[in-house]
PDB file of C-alpha atoms in Angstrom:
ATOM      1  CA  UNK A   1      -2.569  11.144  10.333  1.00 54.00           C
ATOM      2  CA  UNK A   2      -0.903  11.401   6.807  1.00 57.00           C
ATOM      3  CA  UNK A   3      -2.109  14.357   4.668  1.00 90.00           C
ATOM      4  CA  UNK A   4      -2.321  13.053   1.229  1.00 95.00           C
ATOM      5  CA  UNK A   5      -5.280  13.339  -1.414  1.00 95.00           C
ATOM      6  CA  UNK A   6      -6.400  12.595  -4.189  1.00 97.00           C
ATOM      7  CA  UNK A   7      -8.617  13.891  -6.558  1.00 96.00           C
ATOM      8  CA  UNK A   8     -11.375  12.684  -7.944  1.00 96.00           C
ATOM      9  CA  UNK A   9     -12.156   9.961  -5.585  1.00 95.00           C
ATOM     10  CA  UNK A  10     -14.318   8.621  -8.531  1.00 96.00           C
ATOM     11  CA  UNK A  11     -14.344   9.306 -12.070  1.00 97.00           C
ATOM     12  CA  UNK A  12     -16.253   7.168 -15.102  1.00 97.00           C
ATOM     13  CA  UNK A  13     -15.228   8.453 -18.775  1.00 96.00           C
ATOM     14  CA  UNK A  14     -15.563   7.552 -21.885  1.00 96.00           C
ATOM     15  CA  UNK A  15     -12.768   5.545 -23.920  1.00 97.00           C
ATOM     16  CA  UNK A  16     -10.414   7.687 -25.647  1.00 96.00           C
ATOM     17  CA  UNK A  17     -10.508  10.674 -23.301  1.00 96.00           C
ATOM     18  CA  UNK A  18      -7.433  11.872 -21.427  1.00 96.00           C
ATOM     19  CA  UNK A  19      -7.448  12.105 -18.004  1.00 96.00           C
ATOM     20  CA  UNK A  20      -5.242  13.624 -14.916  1.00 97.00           C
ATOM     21  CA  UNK A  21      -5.464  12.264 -11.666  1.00 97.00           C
ATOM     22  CA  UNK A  22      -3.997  14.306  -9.153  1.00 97.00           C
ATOM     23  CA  UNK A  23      -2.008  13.540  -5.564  1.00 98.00           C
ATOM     24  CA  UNK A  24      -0.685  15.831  -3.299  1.00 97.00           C
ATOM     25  CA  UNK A  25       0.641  16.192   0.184  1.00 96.00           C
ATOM     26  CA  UNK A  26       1.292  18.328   2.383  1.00 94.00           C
ATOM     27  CA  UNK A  27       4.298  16.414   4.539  1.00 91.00           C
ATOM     28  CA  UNK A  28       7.057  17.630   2.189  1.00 90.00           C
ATOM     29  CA  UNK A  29       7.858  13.968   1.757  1.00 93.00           C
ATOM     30  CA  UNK A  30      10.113  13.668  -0.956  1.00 93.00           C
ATOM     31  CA  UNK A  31       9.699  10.647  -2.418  1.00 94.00           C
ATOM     32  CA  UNK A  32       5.776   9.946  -4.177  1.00 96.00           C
ATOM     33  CA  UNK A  33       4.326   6.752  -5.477  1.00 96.00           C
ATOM     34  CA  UNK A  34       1.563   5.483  -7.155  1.00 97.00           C
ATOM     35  CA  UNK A  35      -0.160   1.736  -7.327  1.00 95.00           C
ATOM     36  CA  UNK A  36      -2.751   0.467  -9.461  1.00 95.00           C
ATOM     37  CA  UNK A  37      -4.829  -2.160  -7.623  1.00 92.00           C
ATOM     38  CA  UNK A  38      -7.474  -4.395  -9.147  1.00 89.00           C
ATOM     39  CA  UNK A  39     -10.842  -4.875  -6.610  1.00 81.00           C
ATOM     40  CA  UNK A  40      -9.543  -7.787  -4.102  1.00 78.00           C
ATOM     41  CA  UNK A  41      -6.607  -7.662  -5.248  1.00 84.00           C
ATOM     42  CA  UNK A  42      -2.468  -6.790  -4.725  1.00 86.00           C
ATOM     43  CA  UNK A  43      -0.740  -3.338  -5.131  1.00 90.00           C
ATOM     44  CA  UNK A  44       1.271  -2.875  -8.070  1.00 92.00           C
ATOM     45  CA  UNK A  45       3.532  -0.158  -8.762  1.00 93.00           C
ATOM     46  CA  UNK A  46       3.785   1.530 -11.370  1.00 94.00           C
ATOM     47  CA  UNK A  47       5.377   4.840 -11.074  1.00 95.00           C
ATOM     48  CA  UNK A  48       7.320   6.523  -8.142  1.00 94.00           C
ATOM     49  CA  UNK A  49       9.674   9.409  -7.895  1.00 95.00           C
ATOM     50  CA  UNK A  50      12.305  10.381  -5.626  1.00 93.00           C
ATOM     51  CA  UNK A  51      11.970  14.191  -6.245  1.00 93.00           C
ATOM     52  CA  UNK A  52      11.258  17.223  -8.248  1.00 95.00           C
ATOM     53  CA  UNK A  53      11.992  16.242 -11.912  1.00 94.00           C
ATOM     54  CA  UNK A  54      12.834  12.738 -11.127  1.00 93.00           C
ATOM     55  CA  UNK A  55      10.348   9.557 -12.317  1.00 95.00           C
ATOM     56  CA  UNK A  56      10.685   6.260 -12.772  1.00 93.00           C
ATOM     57  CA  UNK A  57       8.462   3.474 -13.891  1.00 92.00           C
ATOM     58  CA  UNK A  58       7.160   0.776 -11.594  1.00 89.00           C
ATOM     59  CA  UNK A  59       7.171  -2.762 -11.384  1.00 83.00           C
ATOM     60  CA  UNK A  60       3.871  -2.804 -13.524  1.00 83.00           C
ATOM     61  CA  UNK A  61       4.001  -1.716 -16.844  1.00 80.00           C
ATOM     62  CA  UNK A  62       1.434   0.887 -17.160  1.00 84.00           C
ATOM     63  CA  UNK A  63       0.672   3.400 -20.406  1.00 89.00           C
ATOM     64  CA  UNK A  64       0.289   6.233 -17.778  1.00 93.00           C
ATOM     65  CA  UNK A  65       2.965   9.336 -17.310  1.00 94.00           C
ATOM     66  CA  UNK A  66       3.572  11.321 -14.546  1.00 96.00           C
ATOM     67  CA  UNK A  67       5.343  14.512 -13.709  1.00 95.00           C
ATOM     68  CA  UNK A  68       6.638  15.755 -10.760  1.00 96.00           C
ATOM     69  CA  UNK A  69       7.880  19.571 -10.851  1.00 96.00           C
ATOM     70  CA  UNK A  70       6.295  20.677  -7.505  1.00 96.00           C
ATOM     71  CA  UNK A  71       7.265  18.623  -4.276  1.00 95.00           C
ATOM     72  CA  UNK A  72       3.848  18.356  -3.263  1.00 96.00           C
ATOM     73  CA  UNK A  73       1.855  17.551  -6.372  1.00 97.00           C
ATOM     74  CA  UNK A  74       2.417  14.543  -8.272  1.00 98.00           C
ATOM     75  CA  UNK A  75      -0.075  13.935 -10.953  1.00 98.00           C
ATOM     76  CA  UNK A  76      -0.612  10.619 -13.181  1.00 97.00           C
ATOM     77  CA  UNK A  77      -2.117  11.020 -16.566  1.00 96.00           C
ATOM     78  CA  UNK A  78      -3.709   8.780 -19.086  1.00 94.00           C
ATOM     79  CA  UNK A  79      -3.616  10.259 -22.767  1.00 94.00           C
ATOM     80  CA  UNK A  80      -6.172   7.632 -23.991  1.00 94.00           C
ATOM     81  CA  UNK A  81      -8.111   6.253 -21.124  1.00 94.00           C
ATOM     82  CA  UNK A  82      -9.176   2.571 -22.488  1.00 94.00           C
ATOM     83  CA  UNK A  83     -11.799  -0.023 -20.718  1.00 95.00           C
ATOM     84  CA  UNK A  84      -8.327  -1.857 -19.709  1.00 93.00           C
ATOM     85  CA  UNK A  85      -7.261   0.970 -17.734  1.00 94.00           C
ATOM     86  CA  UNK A  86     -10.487   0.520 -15.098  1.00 95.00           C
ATOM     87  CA  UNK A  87      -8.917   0.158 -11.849  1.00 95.00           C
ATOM     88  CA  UNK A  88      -8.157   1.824  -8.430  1.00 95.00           C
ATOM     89  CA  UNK A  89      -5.225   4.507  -8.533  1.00 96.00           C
ATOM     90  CA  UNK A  90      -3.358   4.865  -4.925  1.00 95.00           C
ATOM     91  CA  UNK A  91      -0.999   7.500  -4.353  1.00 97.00           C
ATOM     92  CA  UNK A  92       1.561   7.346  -1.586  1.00 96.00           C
ATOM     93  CA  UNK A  93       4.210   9.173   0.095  1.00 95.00           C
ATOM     94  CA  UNK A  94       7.156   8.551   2.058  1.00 93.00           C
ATOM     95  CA  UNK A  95      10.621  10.832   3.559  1.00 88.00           C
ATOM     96  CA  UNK A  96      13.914   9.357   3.874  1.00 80.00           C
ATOM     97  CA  UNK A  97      15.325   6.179   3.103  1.00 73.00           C
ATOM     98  CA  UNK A  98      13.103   3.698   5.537  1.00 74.00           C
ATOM     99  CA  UNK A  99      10.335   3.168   3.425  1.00 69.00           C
ATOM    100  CA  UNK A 100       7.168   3.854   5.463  1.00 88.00           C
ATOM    101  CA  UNK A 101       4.531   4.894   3.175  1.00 93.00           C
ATOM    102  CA  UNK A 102       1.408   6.973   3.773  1.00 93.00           C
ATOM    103  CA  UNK A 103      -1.275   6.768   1.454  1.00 95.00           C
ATOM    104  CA  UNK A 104      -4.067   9.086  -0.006  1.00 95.00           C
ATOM    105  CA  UNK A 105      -7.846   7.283  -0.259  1.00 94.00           C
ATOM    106  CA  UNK A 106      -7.434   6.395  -3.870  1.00 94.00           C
ATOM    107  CA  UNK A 107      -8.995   7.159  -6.905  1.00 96.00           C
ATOM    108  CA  UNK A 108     -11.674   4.746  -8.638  1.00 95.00           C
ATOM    109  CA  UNK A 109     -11.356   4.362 -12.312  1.00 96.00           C
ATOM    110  CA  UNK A 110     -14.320   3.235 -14.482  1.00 96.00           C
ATOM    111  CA  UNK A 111     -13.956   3.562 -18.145  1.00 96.00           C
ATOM    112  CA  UNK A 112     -16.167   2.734 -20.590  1.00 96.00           C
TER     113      UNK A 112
ATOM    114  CA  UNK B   1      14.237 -10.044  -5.574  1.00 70.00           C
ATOM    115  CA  UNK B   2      12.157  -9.586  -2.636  1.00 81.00           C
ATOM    116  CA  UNK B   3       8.514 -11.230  -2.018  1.00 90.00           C
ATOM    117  CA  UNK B   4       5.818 -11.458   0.324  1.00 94.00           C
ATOM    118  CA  UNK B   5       3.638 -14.592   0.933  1.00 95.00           C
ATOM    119  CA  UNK B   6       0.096 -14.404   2.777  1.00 96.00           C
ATOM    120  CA  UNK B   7      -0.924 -17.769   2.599  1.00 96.00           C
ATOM    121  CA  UNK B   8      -4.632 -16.915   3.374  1.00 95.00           C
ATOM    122  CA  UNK B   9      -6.818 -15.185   1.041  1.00 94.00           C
ATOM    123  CA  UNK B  10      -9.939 -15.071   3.295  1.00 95.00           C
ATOM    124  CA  UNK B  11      -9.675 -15.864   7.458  1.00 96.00           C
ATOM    125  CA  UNK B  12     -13.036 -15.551   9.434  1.00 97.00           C
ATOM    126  CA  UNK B  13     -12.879 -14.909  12.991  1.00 97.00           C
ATOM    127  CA  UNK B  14     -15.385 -14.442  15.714  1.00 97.00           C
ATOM    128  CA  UNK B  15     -16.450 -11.142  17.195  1.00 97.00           C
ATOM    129  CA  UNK B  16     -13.959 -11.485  20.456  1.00 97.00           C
ATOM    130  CA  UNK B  17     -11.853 -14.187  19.554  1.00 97.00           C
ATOM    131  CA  UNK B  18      -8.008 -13.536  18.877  1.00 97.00           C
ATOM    132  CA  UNK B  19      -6.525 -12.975  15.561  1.00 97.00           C
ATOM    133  CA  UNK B  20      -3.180 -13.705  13.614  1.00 97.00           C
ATOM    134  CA  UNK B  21      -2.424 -13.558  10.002  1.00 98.00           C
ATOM    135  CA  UNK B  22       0.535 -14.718   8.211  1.00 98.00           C
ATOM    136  CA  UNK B  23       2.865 -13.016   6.357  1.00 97.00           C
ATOM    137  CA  UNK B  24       6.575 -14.643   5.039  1.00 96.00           C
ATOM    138  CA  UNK B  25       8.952 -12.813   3.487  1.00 94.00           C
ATOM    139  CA  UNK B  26      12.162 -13.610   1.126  1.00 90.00           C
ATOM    140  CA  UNK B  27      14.690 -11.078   1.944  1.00 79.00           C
ATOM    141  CA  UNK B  28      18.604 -11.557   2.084  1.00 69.00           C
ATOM    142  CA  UNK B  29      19.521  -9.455   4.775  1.00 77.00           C
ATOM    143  CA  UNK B  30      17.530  -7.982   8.166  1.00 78.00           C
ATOM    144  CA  UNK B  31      13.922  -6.555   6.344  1.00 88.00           C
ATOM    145  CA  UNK B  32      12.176  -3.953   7.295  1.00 91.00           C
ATOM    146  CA  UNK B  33       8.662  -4.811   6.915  1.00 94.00           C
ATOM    147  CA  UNK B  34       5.858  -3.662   7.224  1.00 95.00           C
ATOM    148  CA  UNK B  35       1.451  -4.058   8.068  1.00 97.00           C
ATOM    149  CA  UNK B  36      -1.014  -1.749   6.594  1.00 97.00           C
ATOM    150  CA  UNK B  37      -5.128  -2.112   6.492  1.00 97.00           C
ATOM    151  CA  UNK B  38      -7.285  -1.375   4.036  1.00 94.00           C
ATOM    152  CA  UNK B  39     -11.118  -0.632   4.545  1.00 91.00           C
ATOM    153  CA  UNK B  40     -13.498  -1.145   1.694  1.00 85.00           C
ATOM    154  CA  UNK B  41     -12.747   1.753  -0.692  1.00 81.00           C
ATOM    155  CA  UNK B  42      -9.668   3.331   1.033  1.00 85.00           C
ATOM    156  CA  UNK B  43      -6.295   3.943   1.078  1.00 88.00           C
ATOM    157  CA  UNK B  44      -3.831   1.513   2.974  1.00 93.00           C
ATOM    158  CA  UNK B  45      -3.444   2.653   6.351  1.00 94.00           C
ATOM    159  CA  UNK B  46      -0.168   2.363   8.605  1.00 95.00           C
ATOM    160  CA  UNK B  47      -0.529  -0.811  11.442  1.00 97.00           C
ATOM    161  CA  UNK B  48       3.120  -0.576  12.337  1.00 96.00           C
ATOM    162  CA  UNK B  49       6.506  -1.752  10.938  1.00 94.00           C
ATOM    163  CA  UNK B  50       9.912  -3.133  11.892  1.00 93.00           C
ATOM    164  CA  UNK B  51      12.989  -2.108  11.532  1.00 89.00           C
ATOM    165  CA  UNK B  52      15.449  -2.971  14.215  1.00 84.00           C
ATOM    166  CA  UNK B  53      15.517  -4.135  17.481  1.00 85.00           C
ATOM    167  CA  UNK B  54      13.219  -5.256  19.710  1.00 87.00           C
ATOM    168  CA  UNK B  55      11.048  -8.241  17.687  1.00 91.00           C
ATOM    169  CA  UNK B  56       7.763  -7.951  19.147  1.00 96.00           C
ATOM    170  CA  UNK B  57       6.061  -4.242  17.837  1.00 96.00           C
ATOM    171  CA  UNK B  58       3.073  -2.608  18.917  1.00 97.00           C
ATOM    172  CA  UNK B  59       1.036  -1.109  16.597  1.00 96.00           C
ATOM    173  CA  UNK B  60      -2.168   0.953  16.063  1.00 95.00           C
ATOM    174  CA  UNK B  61      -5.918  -0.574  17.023  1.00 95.00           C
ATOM    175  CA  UNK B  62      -4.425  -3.002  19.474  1.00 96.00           C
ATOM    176  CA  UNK B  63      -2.260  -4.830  17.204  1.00 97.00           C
ATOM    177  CA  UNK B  64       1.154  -6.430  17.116  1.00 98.00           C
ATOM    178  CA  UNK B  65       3.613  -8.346  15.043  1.00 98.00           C
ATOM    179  CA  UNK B  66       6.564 -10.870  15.963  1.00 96.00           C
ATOM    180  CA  UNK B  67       9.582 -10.978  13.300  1.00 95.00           C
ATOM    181  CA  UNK B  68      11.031 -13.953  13.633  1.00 94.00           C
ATOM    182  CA  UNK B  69      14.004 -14.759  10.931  1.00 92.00           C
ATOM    183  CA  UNK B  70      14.218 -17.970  11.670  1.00 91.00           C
ATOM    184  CA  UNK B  71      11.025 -18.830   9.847  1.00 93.00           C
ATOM    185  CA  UNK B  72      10.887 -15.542   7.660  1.00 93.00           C
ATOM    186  CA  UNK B  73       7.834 -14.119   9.427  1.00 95.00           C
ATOM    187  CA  UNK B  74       6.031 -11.282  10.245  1.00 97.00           C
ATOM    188  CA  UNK B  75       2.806 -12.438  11.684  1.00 98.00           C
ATOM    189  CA  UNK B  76       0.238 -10.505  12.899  1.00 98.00           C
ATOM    190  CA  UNK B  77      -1.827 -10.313  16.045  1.00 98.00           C
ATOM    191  CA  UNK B  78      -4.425  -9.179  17.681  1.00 98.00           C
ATOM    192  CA  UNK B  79      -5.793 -11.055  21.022  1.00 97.00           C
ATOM    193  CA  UNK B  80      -9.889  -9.695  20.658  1.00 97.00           C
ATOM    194  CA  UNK B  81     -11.203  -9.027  17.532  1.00 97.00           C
ATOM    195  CA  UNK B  82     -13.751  -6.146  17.065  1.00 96.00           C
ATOM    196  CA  UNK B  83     -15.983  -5.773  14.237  1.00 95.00           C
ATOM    197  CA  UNK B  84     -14.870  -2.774  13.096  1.00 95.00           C
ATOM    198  CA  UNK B  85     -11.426  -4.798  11.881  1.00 96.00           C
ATOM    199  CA  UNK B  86     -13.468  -6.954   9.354  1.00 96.00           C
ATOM    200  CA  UNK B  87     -11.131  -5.298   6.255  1.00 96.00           C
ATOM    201  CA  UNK B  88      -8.070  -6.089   4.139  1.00 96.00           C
ATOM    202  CA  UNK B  89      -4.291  -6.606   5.525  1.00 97.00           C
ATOM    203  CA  UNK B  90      -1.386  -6.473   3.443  1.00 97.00           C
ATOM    204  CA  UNK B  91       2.058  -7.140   4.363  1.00 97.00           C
ATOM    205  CA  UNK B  92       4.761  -4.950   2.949  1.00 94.00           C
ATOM    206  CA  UNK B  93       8.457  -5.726   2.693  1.00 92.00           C
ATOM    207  CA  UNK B  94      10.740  -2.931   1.562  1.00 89.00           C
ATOM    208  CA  UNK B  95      12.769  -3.508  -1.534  1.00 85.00           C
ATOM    209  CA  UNK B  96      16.794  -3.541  -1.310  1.00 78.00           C
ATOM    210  CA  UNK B  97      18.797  -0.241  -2.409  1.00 73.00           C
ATOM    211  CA  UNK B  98      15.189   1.460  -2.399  1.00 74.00           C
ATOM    212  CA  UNK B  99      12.440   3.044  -0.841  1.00 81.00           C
ATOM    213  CA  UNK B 100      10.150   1.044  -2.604  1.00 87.00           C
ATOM    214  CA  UNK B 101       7.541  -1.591  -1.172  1.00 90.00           C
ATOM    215  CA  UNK B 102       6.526  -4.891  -2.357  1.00 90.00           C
ATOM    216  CA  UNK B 103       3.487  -6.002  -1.319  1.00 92.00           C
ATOM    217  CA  UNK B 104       1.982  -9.734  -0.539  1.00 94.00           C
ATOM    218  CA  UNK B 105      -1.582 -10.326  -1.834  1.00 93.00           C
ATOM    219  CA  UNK B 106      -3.411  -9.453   1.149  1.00 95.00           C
ATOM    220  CA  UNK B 107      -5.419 -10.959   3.736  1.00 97.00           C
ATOM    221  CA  UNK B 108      -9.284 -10.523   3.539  1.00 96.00           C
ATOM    222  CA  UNK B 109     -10.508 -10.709   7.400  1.00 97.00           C
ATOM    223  CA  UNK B 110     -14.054 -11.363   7.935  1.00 97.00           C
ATOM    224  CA  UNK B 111     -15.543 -11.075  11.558  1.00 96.00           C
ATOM    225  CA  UNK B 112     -18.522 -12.878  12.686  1.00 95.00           C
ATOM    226  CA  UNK B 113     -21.191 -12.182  15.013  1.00 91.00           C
TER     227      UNK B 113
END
């Protein structure tokens, strides 16, 4: 069973406010993901890194930024958290080069 | 680029009854793919994946999947549904040069008494 989490599982702000939603695991995978994912819908990613001090964006564009200095932690923040921004957040995990990612339980996004 | 096509958005089967879901994939070279579910407010979780080799894979639950390049699939099976697999399946392809994932739509399985 993966160990990845995420924190807060659910979170409803206010427009405007800037939020951090946090990911970690505890595999010392070194490459980190996360999806956004509309209810019913397809992953989309929009950020992943390949290690410490590395990030790139995702197929999604996405006003979100993340940092990665620790290999374990790899936050995603929102600097002005907007009703368009209400989604689920899924943060995954993977080691090596073949792809297979674990995920955390996701975070659900509700701003209004 | 690479994509993944589930053709069914919603498949109801009966409690018992056997299972497969589709999954195509556009890929130039051998894929490795991939089958994760997703329970109602979860994370994805691992079914199994190909890489190499032997075709037919075994996966968690009771489930398996046949690659067959020929016809670009990945199809899913299971031969007695339970109720407790009434969730969503996505198919996962990974990207070229990467360890990146694109994902199909998903499958929505409903299971009936």
């Amino acid at each position: 069973e993966a160990d990845i989490y995420q924190t807060p599982r659910y979170l409803v702000i206010g427009t405007g406010k800037k939020i951090t939603l946090e990911c970690s695991q505890t595999m010392g995978h070194d490459k980190m993901y996360w999806y956004q994912q509309d209810p019913g819908m397809e992953l989309h990613l929009i950020h992943y890194s390949y290690g410490v001090n590395s990030t790139e964006k995702g197929d999604l564009s996405s006003e979100s930024t993340v940092s990665r200095i620790r290999t374990e932690h790899f936050p995603l923040t929102l600097e002005s958290a907007r009703p368009s921004h209400t989604s689920q957040y899924l943060c995954a995990s993977s080691i090596g080069d073949l792809g297979t990612q674990y995920f955390g339980p996701g975070t659900r996004l509700l701003v209004l | 680029a690479q994509s993944v096509t589930q053709p069914d958005i919603h498949i109801t089967v009966s409690e018992g009854a056997s299972l497969e879901l589709r999954c195509n994939y556009s890929y130039g070279a051998t894929p490795y793919l991939f089958w994760y579910v997703q329970s109602p407010g979860q994370g994805l979780q691992l079914l199994l994946k190909y890489f190499s080799g032997d075709t037919l894979v075994q996966g968690i639950k009771g489930f398996e999947a046949e690659f067959k390049r020929s016809q670009s699939s990945f199809n899913l099976r299971k031969p007695s549904v339970h109720w407790s697999d009434a969730a969503e399946y996505f198919c996962a392809v990974r990207n070229s040069g990467y360890s990146t994932l694109t994902f199909g739509k998903g499958t929505m399985l409903l299971v009936s008494p």
